[in-house]
CSV table of C-alpha atoms and ligand atoms in Angstrom, one decimal:
chain,number,residue,atom,x,y,z
A,1,LYS,CA,1.6,18.7,22.4
A,2,VAL,CA,0.1,20.7,20.4
A,3,LYS,CA,-1.7,24.2,21.9
A,4,ASN,CA,-5.1,23.4,21.0
A,5,THR,CA,-7.0,20.9,18.8
A,6,LYS,CA,-9.1,22.9,17.0
A,7,TYR,CA,-7.7,21.6,13.4
A,8,ARG,CA,-6.7,18.5,14.4
A,9,LEU,CA,-8.3,15.8,11.7
A,10,ASN,CA,-10.3,12.8,12.2
A,11,TYR,CA,-9.2,10.7,9.8
A,12,HIS,CA,-5.9,11.5,8.2
A,13,MET,CA,-2.1,11.2,9.2
A,14,MET,CA,-0.9,14.3,10.8
A,15,PRO,CA,2.6,15.2,13.2
A,16,PRO,CA,1.7,14.4,16.8
A,17,VAL,CA,3.3,18.0,17.2
A,18,GLY,CA,5.8,20.2,14.9
A,19,TRP,CA,6.4,20.6,11.1
A,20,MET,CA,5.1,17.4,8.4
A,21,ASN,CA,6.0,17.6,5.0
A,22,ASP,CA,6.9,14.8,2.1
A,23,PRO,CA,6.0,11.3,2.6
A,24,ASN,CA,9.3,9.0,3.2
A,25,GLY,CA,10.0,5.3,3.2
A,26,PHE,CA,6.0,4.0,3.0
A,27,VAL,CA,6.6,0.2,3.0
A,28,GLN,CA,5.1,-2.4,4.2
A,29,TYR,CA,7.4,-4.3,6.4
A,30,ASN,CA,6.7,-7.4,8.3
A,31,GLY,CA,3.1,-7.2,7.5
A,32,GLU,CA,3.1,-3.2,9.0
A,33,TYR,CA,3.1,-0.7,7.3
A,34,HIS,CA,5.3,2.4,7.7
A,35,LEU,CA,5.1,6.1,7.1
A,36,PHE,CA,7.8,8.2,7.5
A,37,TYR,CA,7.9,11.3,6.5
A,38,GLN,CA,9.8,15.0,6.6
A,39,HIS,CA,9.9,16.1,10.1
A,40,ASN,CA,10.6,19.0,12.5
A,41,PRO,CA,9.5,17.5,16.0
A,42,TYR,CA,11.2,21.6,17.7
A,43,ALA,CA,8.6,24.1,15.6
A,44,ALA,CA,5.7,24.1,13.3
A,45,GLN,CA,7.5,25.6,10.5
A,46,TRP,CA,10.2,23.5,8.4
A,47,GLY,CA,13.5,23.2,9.8
A,48,PRO,CA,16.7,21.2,9.8
A,49,MET,CA,14.4,17.6,8.3
A,50,HIS,CA,14.0,14.5,11.1
A,51,TRP,CA,12.4,11.6,9.4
A,52,GLY,CA,9.2,11.4,11.4
A,53,HIS,CA,8.0,7.9,11.9
A,54,ALA,CA,4.3,5.8,12.0
A,55,LYS,CA,3.1,2.8,11.5
A,56,SER,CA,-0.3,0.9,11.1
A,57,ARG,CA,-1.9,-2.1,10.2
A,58,ASP,CA,-4.7,-1.1,7.9
A,59,LEU,CA,-3.4,2.7,6.7
A,60,VAL,CA,-6.2,4.1,8.5
A,61,ASN,CA,-5.5,3.5,11.9
A,62,TRP,CA,-2.2,5.3,13.1
A,63,GLU,CA,0.7,4.6,15.9
A,64,HIS,CA,3.4,7.5,16.6
A,65,LEU,CA,6.9,6.0,16.8
A,66,PRO,CA,9.8,7.0,18.3
A,67,VAL,CA,11.6,9.9,15.5
A,68,ALA,CA,13.5,7.4,13.0
A,69,LEU,CA,16.8,9.6,11.6
A,70,ALA,CA,18.3,13.2,13.4
A,71,PRO,CA,20.5,15.5,11.6
A,72,SER,CA,24.2,16.2,12.0
A,73,GLU,CA,26.1,13.3,11.8
A,74,TYR,CA,29.7,13.4,11.2
A,75,TYR,CA,32.1,11.2,9.5
A,76,ASP,CA,36.1,11.7,8.2
A,77,ASN,CA,35.7,12.9,5.3
A,78,GLY,CA,33.0,15.4,6.8
A,79,THR,CA,29.4,16.6,7.8
A,80,ILE,CA,26.5,14.8,5.6
A,81,ASP,CA,23.4,15.3,6.9
A,82,ASP,CA,23.8,18.4,9.4
A,83,HIS,CA,21.4,20.3,8.0
A,84,GLY,CA,18.8,17.8,7.4
A,85,CYS,CA,18.0,14.0,6.7
A,86,PHE,CA,15.5,14.3,2.9
A,87,SER,CA,13.1,12.3,1.6
A,88,GLY,CA,13.7,9.4,0.4
A,89,SER,CA,12.4,5.1,0.5
A,90,ALA,CA,12.6,2.1,2.4
A,91,ILE,CA,13.1,-1.1,0.8
A,92,GLU,CA,13.7,-4.3,2.9
A,93,LYS,CA,16.5,-6.9,2.2
A,94,ASP,CA,17.6,-9.7,3.9
A,95,SER,CA,15.2,-9.1,6.8
A,96,GLU,CA,16.7,-5.5,7.6
A,97,LEU,CA,14.8,-1.9,7.1
A,98,TYR,CA,16.4,0.2,4.8
A,99,LEU,CA,16.1,4.2,4.8
A,100,LEU,CA,17.3,5.9,1.6
A,101,TYR,CA,17.3,9.2,2.0
A,102,THR,CA,19.5,12.4,0.9
A,103,GLY,CA,22.3,14.0,3.3
A,104,HIS,CA,21.8,17.8,2.8
A,105,SER,CA,24.7,19.5,4.3
A,106,ILE,CA,25.2,23.5,3.9
A,107,GLU,CA,29.0,23.1,5.1
A,108,ARG,CA,29.9,20.5,2.1
A,109,ASN,CA,30.0,20.8,-1.5
A,110,PRO,CA,28.2,18.8,-3.1
A,111,MET,CA,25.5,19.4,-0.8
A,112,GLN,CA,23.3,16.6,-1.7
A,113,VAL,CA,24.4,13.0,-1.5
A,114,GLN,CA,22.2,10.1,-0.9
A,115,CYS,CA,22.9,8.2,2.1
A,116,ILE,CA,21.0,4.9,4.0
A,117,ALA,CA,20.5,4.0,7.9
A,118,LYS,CA,19.4,0.2,8.2
A,119,SER,CA,17.0,-1.4,11.2
A,120,ARG,CA,16.2,-5.1,12.4
A,121,ASP,CA,12.9,-4.2,14.4
A,122,GLY,CA,12.0,-1.7,11.9
A,123,ILE,CA,12.0,1.1,15.1
A,124,ASP,CA,15.5,2.2,15.6
A,125,PHE,CA,17.8,2.6,12.6
A,126,ILE,CA,21.4,3.2,12.2
A,127,LYS,CA,23.3,4.9,9.6
A,128,GLU,CA,25.5,2.8,7.6
A,129,ASN,CA,29.2,4.0,7.8
A,130,GLN,CA,29.6,4.1,4.1
A,131,ASN,CA,27.4,6.8,4.2
A,132,PRO,CA,27.3,8.5,1.5
A,133,VAL,CA,26.8,5.5,-1.0
A,134,ILE,CA,26.2,8.4,-3.7
A,135,ASP,CA,28.7,10.8,-2.8
A,136,HIS,CA,28.2,13.1,-6.2
A,137,PHE,CA,26.0,13.9,-8.3
A,138,PRO,CA,26.5,12.3,-11.8
A,139,LYS,CA,27.4,14.6,-14.9
A,140,ASP,CA,23.8,14.7,-16.4
A,141,GLY,CA,22.5,16.5,-12.8
A,142,SER,CA,23.4,18.9,-10.8
A,143,LYS,CA,24.0,20.2,-7.2
A,144,ASP,CA,19.9,19.6,-6.8
A,145,PHE,CA,20.3,15.8,-6.3
A,146,ARG,CA,17.9,14.2,-4.0
A,147,ASP,CA,14.5,11.8,-3.1
A,148,PRO,CA,16.1,8.2,-4.1
A,149,LYS,CA,13.2,6.5,-4.6
A,150,VAL,CA,14.0,2.4,-4.8
A,151,TRP,CA,12.7,-0.6,-5.7
A,152,GLU,CA,14.0,-4.2,-6.5
A,153,TYR,CA,13.0,-5.4,-10.2
A,154,ASP,CA,14.6,-9.0,-11.6
A,155,ASN,CA,16.8,-9.5,-8.1
A,156,GLN,CA,18.6,-6.0,-8.9
A,157,TYR,CA,18.2,-2.6,-6.9
A,158,TYR,CA,16.5,0.4,-9.6
A,159,MET,CA,17.0,4.0,-7.8
A,160,VAL,CA,15.3,6.9,-9.4
A,161,VAL,CA,16.9,10.4,-7.7
A,162,GLY,CA,15.4,13.8,-9.1
A,163,SER,CA,17.2,16.5,-10.2
A,164,ASN,CA,17.9,19.0,-12.9
A,165,LYS,CA,19.9,20.2,-16.2
A,166,ASP,CA,19.8,23.0,-18.7
A,167,GLY,CA,16.4,23.8,-17.4
A,168,LYS,CA,15.3,20.7,-17.0
A,169,GLY,CA,13.6,18.3,-14.3
A,170,LYS,CA,15.5,14.8,-14.8
A,171,ALA,CA,14.8,10.9,-13.1
A,172,LEU,CA,18.7,9.9,-12.8
A,173,PHE,CA,18.3,6.9,-12.7
A,174,TYR,CA,21.1,3.7,-10.5
A,175,GLN,CA,21.6,0.2,-10.6
A,176,SER,CA,22.4,-2.3,-7.9
A,177,SER,CA,23.0,-5.6,-6.8
A,178,ASN,CA,23.3,-5.3,-2.4
A,179,LEU,CA,22.0,-1.3,-1.9
A,180,ILE,CA,25.5,-0.1,-1.3
A,181,GLU,CA,27.2,0.4,-4.1
A,182,TRP,CA,25.4,2.0,-7.0
A,183,GLU,CA,25.9,2.5,-10.9
A,184,TYR,CA,24.6,5.1,-12.9
A,185,ARG,CA,22.8,4.2,-15.8
A,186,GLY,CA,21.7,7.2,-17.4
A,187,VAL,CA,18.6,9.9,-17.2
A,188,VAL,CA,15.3,7.7,-17.2
A,189,ALA,CA,13.3,10.5,-17.9
A,190,GLU,CA,13.0,14.1,-18.4
A,191,SER,CA,11.0,17.0,-18.6
A,192,ASN,CA,10.0,17.6,-22.3
A,193,GLY,CA,10.2,21.3,-21.3
A,194,LYS,CA,6.4,22.0,-20.1
A,195,GLN,CA,7.0,19.9,-17.0
A,196,GLY,CA,9.3,21.9,-14.8
A,197,ASP,CA,13.1,22.1,-14.2
A,198,MET,CA,13.4,20.9,-11.0
A,199,TRP,CA,11.7,17.1,-10.2
A,200,GLU,CA,11.4,16.3,-6.8
A,201,CYS,CA,10.5,12.9,-5.7
A,202,PRO,CA,10.3,11.2,-8.3
A,203,ASP,CA,8.9,7.4,-8.2
A,204,LEU,CA,8.8,4.7,-11.1
A,205,PHE,CA,7.1,1.6,-10.9
A,206,PRO,CA,5.3,-0.8,-12.5
A,207,LEU,CA,1.6,-0.5,-12.8
A,208,GLU,CA,0.0,-3.6,-14.7
A,209,GLU,CA,1.3,-3.7,-18.4
A,210,GLU,CA,3.2,-0.7,-18.4
A,211,HIS,CA,5.1,1.2,-15.8
A,212,ALA,CA,4.4,5.1,-14.3
A,213,LEU,CA,6.2,7.8,-13.4
A,214,ILE,CA,5.5,10.2,-11.4
A,215,PHE,CA,7.0,13.3,-9.7
A,216,SER,CA,6.3,16.9,-8.3
A,217,PRO,CA,7.9,19.7,-10.5
A,218,MET,CA,8.9,22.7,-9.5
A,219,TYR,CA,9.2,26.1,-12.2
A,220,GLY,CA,11.8,28.1,-11.4
A,221,GLU,CA,11.5,28.6,-7.2
A,222,LYS,CA,7.7,27.3,-7.5
A,223,ASN,CA,6.9,24.4,-6.6
A,224,GLU,CA,3.4,22.6,-8.7
A,225,LYS,CA,1.0,20.3,-9.2
A,226,PRO,CA,2.4,16.5,-9.2
A,227,ILE,CA,2.3,14.5,-12.6
A,228,ILE,CA,2.0,11.1,-13.7
A,229,ILE,CA,3.7,10.1,-17.1
A,230,PHE,CA,2.7,5.9,-18.3
A,231,GLY,CA,5.1,4.5,-20.6
A,232,GLU,CA,7.6,1.2,-20.8
A,233,MET,CA,10.8,0.7,-18.8
A,234,ASP,CA,13.3,-0.3,-20.6
A,235,TYR,CA,15.5,-1.4,-17.5
A,236,LYS,CA,18.6,-2.7,-20.3
A,237,LYS,CA,18.7,0.5,-22.1
A,238,ALA,CA,17.9,2.2,-19.2
A,239,LYS,CA,15.1,4.4,-20.6
A,240,PHE,CA,11.5,4.5,-19.8
A,241,SER,CA,9.5,5.4,-22.7
A,242,GLN,CA,7.5,8.6,-21.7
A,243,GLY,CA,3.8,8.4,-23.0
A,244,LYS,CA,0.7,9.9,-22.0
A,245,SER,CA,0.5,12.3,-18.8
A,246,MET,CA,-1.6,13.9,-16.6
A,247,LEU,CA,-1.9,16.2,-13.3
A,248,LEU,CA,-2.6,13.3,-10.4
A,249,ASP,CA,-4.5,16.3,-8.3
A,250,TYR,CA,-6.4,19.5,-9.4
A,251,GLY,CA,-6.7,20.9,-6.0
A,252,HIS,CA,-3.7,23.2,-4.1
A,253,ASP,CA,-2.7,21.6,-1.2
A,254,PHE,CA,-1.2,17.9,-3.0
A,255,TYR,CA,2.5,17.7,-3.4
A,256,ALA,CA,5.7,14.9,-3.2
A,257,PRO,CA,3.0,12.0,-3.2
A,258,GLN,CA,5.3,8.5,-3.0
A,259,THR,CA,3.8,4.8,-3.4
A,260,LEU,CA,4.0,1.2,-2.1
A,261,ILE,CA,3.6,-1.9,-3.6
A,262,ASP,CA,1.9,-4.1,0.0
A,263,GLU,CA,1.3,-8.3,0.2
A,264,LYS,CA,-2.1,-7.6,-1.6
A,265,GLY,CA,-0.2,-6.4,-5.0
A,266,ARG,CA,-2.0,-2.9,-4.4
A,267,ARG,CA,0.0,-0.1,-5.6
A,268,ILE,CA,-1.0,2.6,-3.0
A,269,MET,CA,-0.1,6.0,-3.1
A,270,ILE,CA,0.0,8.7,-0.1
A,271,GLY,CA,0.8,12.2,-0.6
A,272,TRP,CA,1.7,15.5,1.6
A,273,MET,CA,-2.3,17.3,2.1
A,274,ASP,CA,-0.5,20.7,1.8
A,275,MET,CA,2.4,22.2,-0.3
A,276,TRP,CA,4.7,24.6,0.2
A,277,PHE,CA,2.7,27.9,-1.2
A,278,SER,CA,-0.6,26.8,1.3
A,279,LYS,CA,-1.6,28.8,4.0
A,280,ARG,CA,-1.5,26.5,8.0
A,281,PRO,CA,-3.6,28.0,10.4
A,282,SER,CA,-2.4,25.2,12.6
A,283,GLU,CA,1.2,26.8,13.3
A,284,GLU,CA,-0.5,29.0,15.6
A,285,ASP,CA,-1.1,25.6,17.6
A,286,ASP,CA,2.0,24.3,16.8
A,287,TRP,CA,1.6,21.7,14.8
A,288,ALA,CA,1.5,21.9,10.7
A,289,GLY,CA,0.8,19.4,7.5
A,290,ALA,CA,-0.7,16.5,7.5
A,291,MET,CA,-1.4,13.3,4.9
A,292,THR,CA,-3.9,12.2,2.2
A,293,ILE,CA,-6.3,9.3,2.8
A,294,PRO,CA,-4.3,6.6,0.7
A,295,ARG,CA,-5.0,6.0,-2.6
A,296,GLU,CA,-4.9,2.7,-4.3
A,297,LEU,CA,-3.7,3.3,-7.8
A,298,THR,CA,-5.4,0.7,-11.0
A,299,TYR,CA,-7.4,0.6,-14.0
A,300,ASN,CA,-11.1,0.6,-13.8
A,301,GLN,CA,-13.2,-1.8,-16.4
A,302,ASN,CA,-12.8,0.7,-18.9
A,303,GLY,CA,-9.6,0.7,-19.0
A,304,LYS,CA,-8.9,4.6,-17.0
A,305,PHE,CA,-6.6,5.2,-15.0
A,306,VAL,CA,-8.1,6.0,-11.2
A,307,GLN,CA,-7.7,6.3,-8.0
A,308,LYS,CA,-9.0,5.1,-5.6
A,309,PRO,CA,-9.4,5.7,-2.1
A,310,ILE,CA,-8.8,2.3,0.1
A,311,GLU,CA,-11.1,-0.2,1.0
A,312,GLU,CA,-9.7,-0.1,4.3
A,313,LEU,CA,-11.4,3.8,4.6
A,314,LYS,CA,-15.2,2.6,4.8
A,315,THR,CA,-14.5,0.6,8.5
A,316,LEU,CA,-14.1,4.7,9.3
A,317,ARG,CA,-17.9,4.5,8.6
A,318,LYS,CA,-20.7,5.4,11.3
A,319,ASN,CA,-23.9,6.9,11.1
A,320,HIS,CA,-25.5,5.5,7.4
A,321,HIS,CA,-27.9,7.9,5.6
A,322,GLN,CA,-29.5,7.0,2.4
A,323,MET,CA,-31.7,9.3,0.1
A,324,GLU,CA,-33.1,8.3,-3.4
A,325,GLY,CA,-34.3,9.6,-6.6
A,326,PHE,CA,-35.1,13.1,-6.7
A,327,ASP,CA,-35.0,16.6,-8.1
A,328,ILE,CA,-33.2,19.5,-6.8
A,329,ASP,CA,-34.0,22.9,-8.1
A,330,GLY,CA,-32.5,25.6,-6.9
A,331,VAL,CA,-30.3,25.6,-3.6
A,332,GLN,CA,-32.1,23.1,-0.5
A,333,ARG,CA,-30.6,22.1,2.8
A,334,LEU,CA,-30.4,18.6,3.2
A,335,PRO,CA,-30.3,17.9,7.3
A,336,ASP,CA,-29.2,14.4,6.6
A,337,LEU,CA,-25.9,15.5,5.2
A,338,ASP,CA,-24.7,17.7,7.8
A,339,GLY,CA,-21.7,17.2,9.6
A,340,SER,CA,-17.8,18.0,9.6
A,341,ALA,CA,-16.0,14.6,9.4
A,342,THR,CA,-18.1,12.5,6.7
A,343,GLU,CA,-17.7,10.8,3.4
A,344,LEU,CA,-20.3,11.9,0.8
A,345,CYS,CA,-21.1,9.3,-2.3
A,346,ILE,CA,-23.5,10.5,-4.6
A,347,ASP,CA,-24.6,10.3,-8.4
A,348,PHE,CA,-26.0,12.4,-10.8
A,349,ASP,CA,-28.2,12.2,-13.7
A,350,ILE,CA,-26.5,14.4,-16.4
A,351,ALA,CA,-28.3,13.1,-19.4
A,352,ASN,CA,-31.7,13.8,-17.6
A,353,SER,CA,-31.3,17.3,-16.3
A,354,ASP,CA,-31.6,20.6,-18.0
A,355,SER,CA,-29.6,22.4,-14.7
A,356,SER,CA,-26.1,23.3,-16.5
A,357,VAL,CA,-24.4,24.3,-13.2
A,358,PHE,CA,-25.3,22.5,-10.2
A,359,GLY,CA,-23.6,20.8,-7.1
A,360,LEU,CA,-23.0,21.6,-3.3
A,361,GLN,CA,-22.3,23.8,-0.7
A,362,LEU,CA,-20.6,22.2,2.0
A,363,ARG,CA,-19.6,23.6,5.4
A,364,CYS,CA,-22.1,26.1,5.4
A,365,SER,CA,-22.3,28.7,8.6
A,366,LYS,CA,-26.2,28.7,8.9
A,367,ASP,CA,-26.4,32.8,7.3
A,368,ARG,CA,-24.3,30.7,4.7
A,369,SER,CA,-21.5,33.3,4.4
A,370,GLU,CA,-19.1,31.0,4.8
A,371,LYS,CA,-19.0,27.8,2.6
A,372,THR,CA,-17.3,25.9,0.8
A,373,MET,CA,-18.5,24.8,-3.1
A,374,ILE,CA,-18.6,22.5,-5.2
A,375,LYS,CA,-19.7,23.3,-8.5
A,376,VAL,CA,-20.3,20.8,-11.7
A,377,ASP,CA,-20.3,23.1,-14.9
A,378,THR,CA,-21.4,20.3,-17.9
A,379,ILE,CA,-21.0,23.2,-20.1
A,380,ASN,CA,-17.0,23.1,-20.1
A,381,GLU,CA,-17.1,20.1,-18.4
A,382,GLU,CA,-15.3,21.3,-15.4
A,383,ILE,CA,-16.0,20.0,-11.7
A,384,ILE,CA,-14.8,23.5,-9.7
A,385,VAL,CA,-14.0,23.7,-5.8
A,386,ASP,CA,-14.5,27.1,-5.1
A,387,LEU,CA,-12.9,28.4,-1.5
A,388,THR,CA,-14.0,31.8,-1.9
A,389,SER,CA,-15.4,31.7,1.2
A,390,ALA,CA,-14.6,28.4,2.7
A,391,GLY,CA,-12.9,30.3,5.8
A,392,LYS,CA,-9.2,31.1,7.3
A,393,GLY,CA,-7.1,29.4,4.4
A,394,GLU,CA,-6.4,29.2,0.7
A,395,SER,CA,-9.2,31.1,-0.9
A,396,GLY,CA,-9.0,30.1,-4.7
A,397,ILE,CA,-10.8,28.1,-7.1
A,398,HIS,CA,-9.7,24.6,-8.6
A,399,LYS,CA,-10.5,23.5,-11.6
A,400,ALA,CA,-10.1,19.5,-12.9
A,401,PRO,CA,-11.9,18.1,-16.1
A,402,TYR,CA,-14.4,15.4,-16.8
A,403,ARG,CA,-16.2,13.7,-18.7
A,404,SER,CA,-19.8,12.2,-17.5
A,405,ASN,CA,-19.9,8.5,-18.3
A,406,THR,CA,-21.0,6.9,-21.4
A,407,ASN,CA,-24.9,6.9,-19.9
A,408,GLY,CA,-24.6,11.0,-18.8
A,409,LYS,CA,-24.0,10.3,-14.9
A,410,LEU,CA,-21.7,11.2,-12.7
A,411,ASN,CA,-20.5,10.1,-9.4
A,412,LEU,CA,-18.9,12.5,-6.7
A,413,ARG,CA,-17.2,10.7,-3.6
A,414,LEU,CA,-16.1,13.6,-1.1
A,415,PHE,CA,-14.1,13.4,1.8
A,416,LEU,CA,-14.2,15.9,4.3
A,417,ASP,CA,-12.2,15.8,8.0
A,418,THR,CA,-12.7,18.6,9.9
A,419,THR,CA,-9.7,20.8,7.8
A,420,SER,CA,-9.8,19.2,4.5
A,421,LEU,CA,-11.6,18.3,1.6
A,422,GLU,CA,-10.8,15.5,-1.0
A,423,VAL,CA,-13.3,15.2,-4.3
A,424,PHE,CA,-12.9,12.2,-6.1
A,425,VAL,CA,-15.0,12.5,-9.3
A,426,ASN,CA,-16.3,9.4,-11.2
A,427,HIS,CA,-14.9,6.9,-9.0
A,428,GLY,CA,-11.3,8.6,-8.9
A,429,GLU,CA,-10.7,9.9,-12.9
A,430,GLN,CA,-10.0,13.0,-10.9
A,431,VAL,CA,-9.0,14.4,-7.5
A,432,ILE,CA,-9.1,17.6,-6.1
A,433,THR,CA,-7.5,17.9,-2.8
A,434,ASN,CA,-7.8,21.0,-0.3
A,435,ARG,CA,-6.9,21.9,3.1
A,436,ILE,CA,-10.1,24.1,4.2
A,437,TYR,CA,-10.5,25.9,7.7
A,438,PRO,CA,-13.7,27.0,8.2
A,439,HIS,CA,-15.5,27.3,11.4
A,440,ALA,CA,-16.0,23.5,13.5
A,441,SER,CA,-19.9,24.9,13.5
A,442,SER,CA,-20.2,25.7,9.8
A,443,ASN,CA,-21.6,22.6,9.2
A,444,GLU,CA,-24.6,22.9,7.2
A,445,VAL,CA,-24.8,21.1,3.4
A,446,ASP,CA,-26.9,22.5,0.1
A,447,LEU,CA,-27.7,20.9,-3.0
A,448,PHE,CA,-28.3,23.3,-5.5
A,449,ALA,CA,-28.8,23.5,-9.5
A,450,GLU,CA,-28.8,27.3,-11.6
A,451,GLY,CA,-31.0,27.0,-14.2
A,452,GLY,CA,-33.2,24.1,-14.2
A,453,LYS,CA,-33.1,20.7,-12.5
A,454,ILE,CA,-30.8,18.1,-11.9
A,455,LYS,CA,-31.6,14.7,-10.8
A,456,VAL,CA,-30.3,13.1,-7.9
A,457,LEU,CA,-30.1,9.7,-8.3
A,458,ASN,CA,-28.5,8.5,-4.5
A,459,VAL,CA,-26.6,10.2,-2.0
A,460,ASP,CA,-25.3,8.0,0.7
A,461,LYS,CA,-23.6,9.7,3.5
A,462,TRP,CA,-21.9,8.5,6.3
A,463,SER,CA,-20.0,9.9,9.8
A,464,LEU,CA,-16.4,9.2,9.4
A,465,ARG,CA,-14.8,8.0,13.6
A,466,SER,CA,-11.7,9.4,14.5
A,467,VAL,CA,-8.7,7.5,14.6
A,468,TRP,CA,-6.7,9.6,17.5
A,469,LYS,CA,-7.3,9.9,21.2
B,501,FRU,C1,10.3,18.0,-1.8
B,501,FRU,C2,11.5,18.6,-1.2
B,501,FRU,C3,12.2,17.5,-1.1
B,501,FRU,C4,13.2,17.3,0.0
B,501,FRU,C5,12.1,17.5,0.9
B,501,FRU,C6,13.1,18.6,2.2
B,501,FRU,O1,8.7,18.8,-0.9
B,501,FRU,O2,11.5,19.9,-1.0
B,501,FRU,O3,12.8,17.4,-2.4
B,501,FRU,O4,14.0,16.2,0.1
B,501,FRU,O5,11.1,18.4,0.2
B,501,FRU,O6,12.6,18.7,3.4
């Protein structure tokens, strides 16, 4: 049990106790969503990696299940995962659930190999006798060879694995007819020189007419913001044509996202709502790490790629407040908007306003010495999340570009939880995710406008209930 619940979130996935990093094995199996995650059950710090496990019917209410994978297995050919079951994915075959993960060893050379564990009930997993199913990195890779993501296409199984060579991050591509025997097909995509020297957690999937590749790049020892690249996948040539790319999230606390396709045909992504360099005040209470809210990856009516909070999140809503058509000039507290676990949806009319910097102050203390600011800078077309006075956590300033809609309007949809803030700009065109650690009593909300007035068209606000007991 955790020592103190003060930093626990209301409606985000988090470990019951101990450490959590990447989402793993995100899949729908027998109608239920399963989410595994990199987990150290014994401490609030990273350690020998287990796969923690939870399931859900709606991706909102979660039930914790027993740890699915633990390190330290010995085989005839030596140890494979003594130092951890690293990140990977899940897929169903002949009604069994297969987990594909990286066995990490400090005794074996090479240190990272790909392994399988199977289950008939989705709860108890047995590691495959034939592990490792890929026992060595290929010529195009290196000892950093991890995070297999598997999918099925045209009666074949495919896998991308993250690696690097010659200073470039790479996605290595494999094919199989049975999930056990894998043929190496080549480098399916690699860094263009500016996208990192190591790719962690690659995920390649169809998205409407195209394919998309997401990965979490490293630059030297440093992990950086996950990237999405759009392009066409040629399975025959084993090549992904790398077209346009963008950051999936402009905040500090977003890493190692993974997607699934569900029975409704939705491509849903969830990410680790922290990263290696995050501050984690909750460690003193024996836990650390959380997941973002699930986001549906899709295109809007203008053909723009968007990340939409999944519909099911609406079931968390209670106590609706609405305000329509008013101007803000200076700073104004709006008492109806207060709260620490809330959803706020605001439409601004930029075209008919004269303020060039406006926005919100959230999680404010009475004296305003503590506050989390969201500023819209209409001259530079940037949304800025300013954490300088946000409390105990990270204190950086995070900027995302935006374009006001053709009609000069801007929509901000904010998901606040006790220790997090996820900002969706223009219905998911950009997202900015951060953990924040203000005092529980810092709950007031202001709207502000500098150098003139801002026209607020509409505000909807809900309190969001807790899904944890
Ligand atoms: C990404 C990562 C993965 C690895 C796992 C280890 O955050 O470094 O590449 O499999 O975490 O916990």
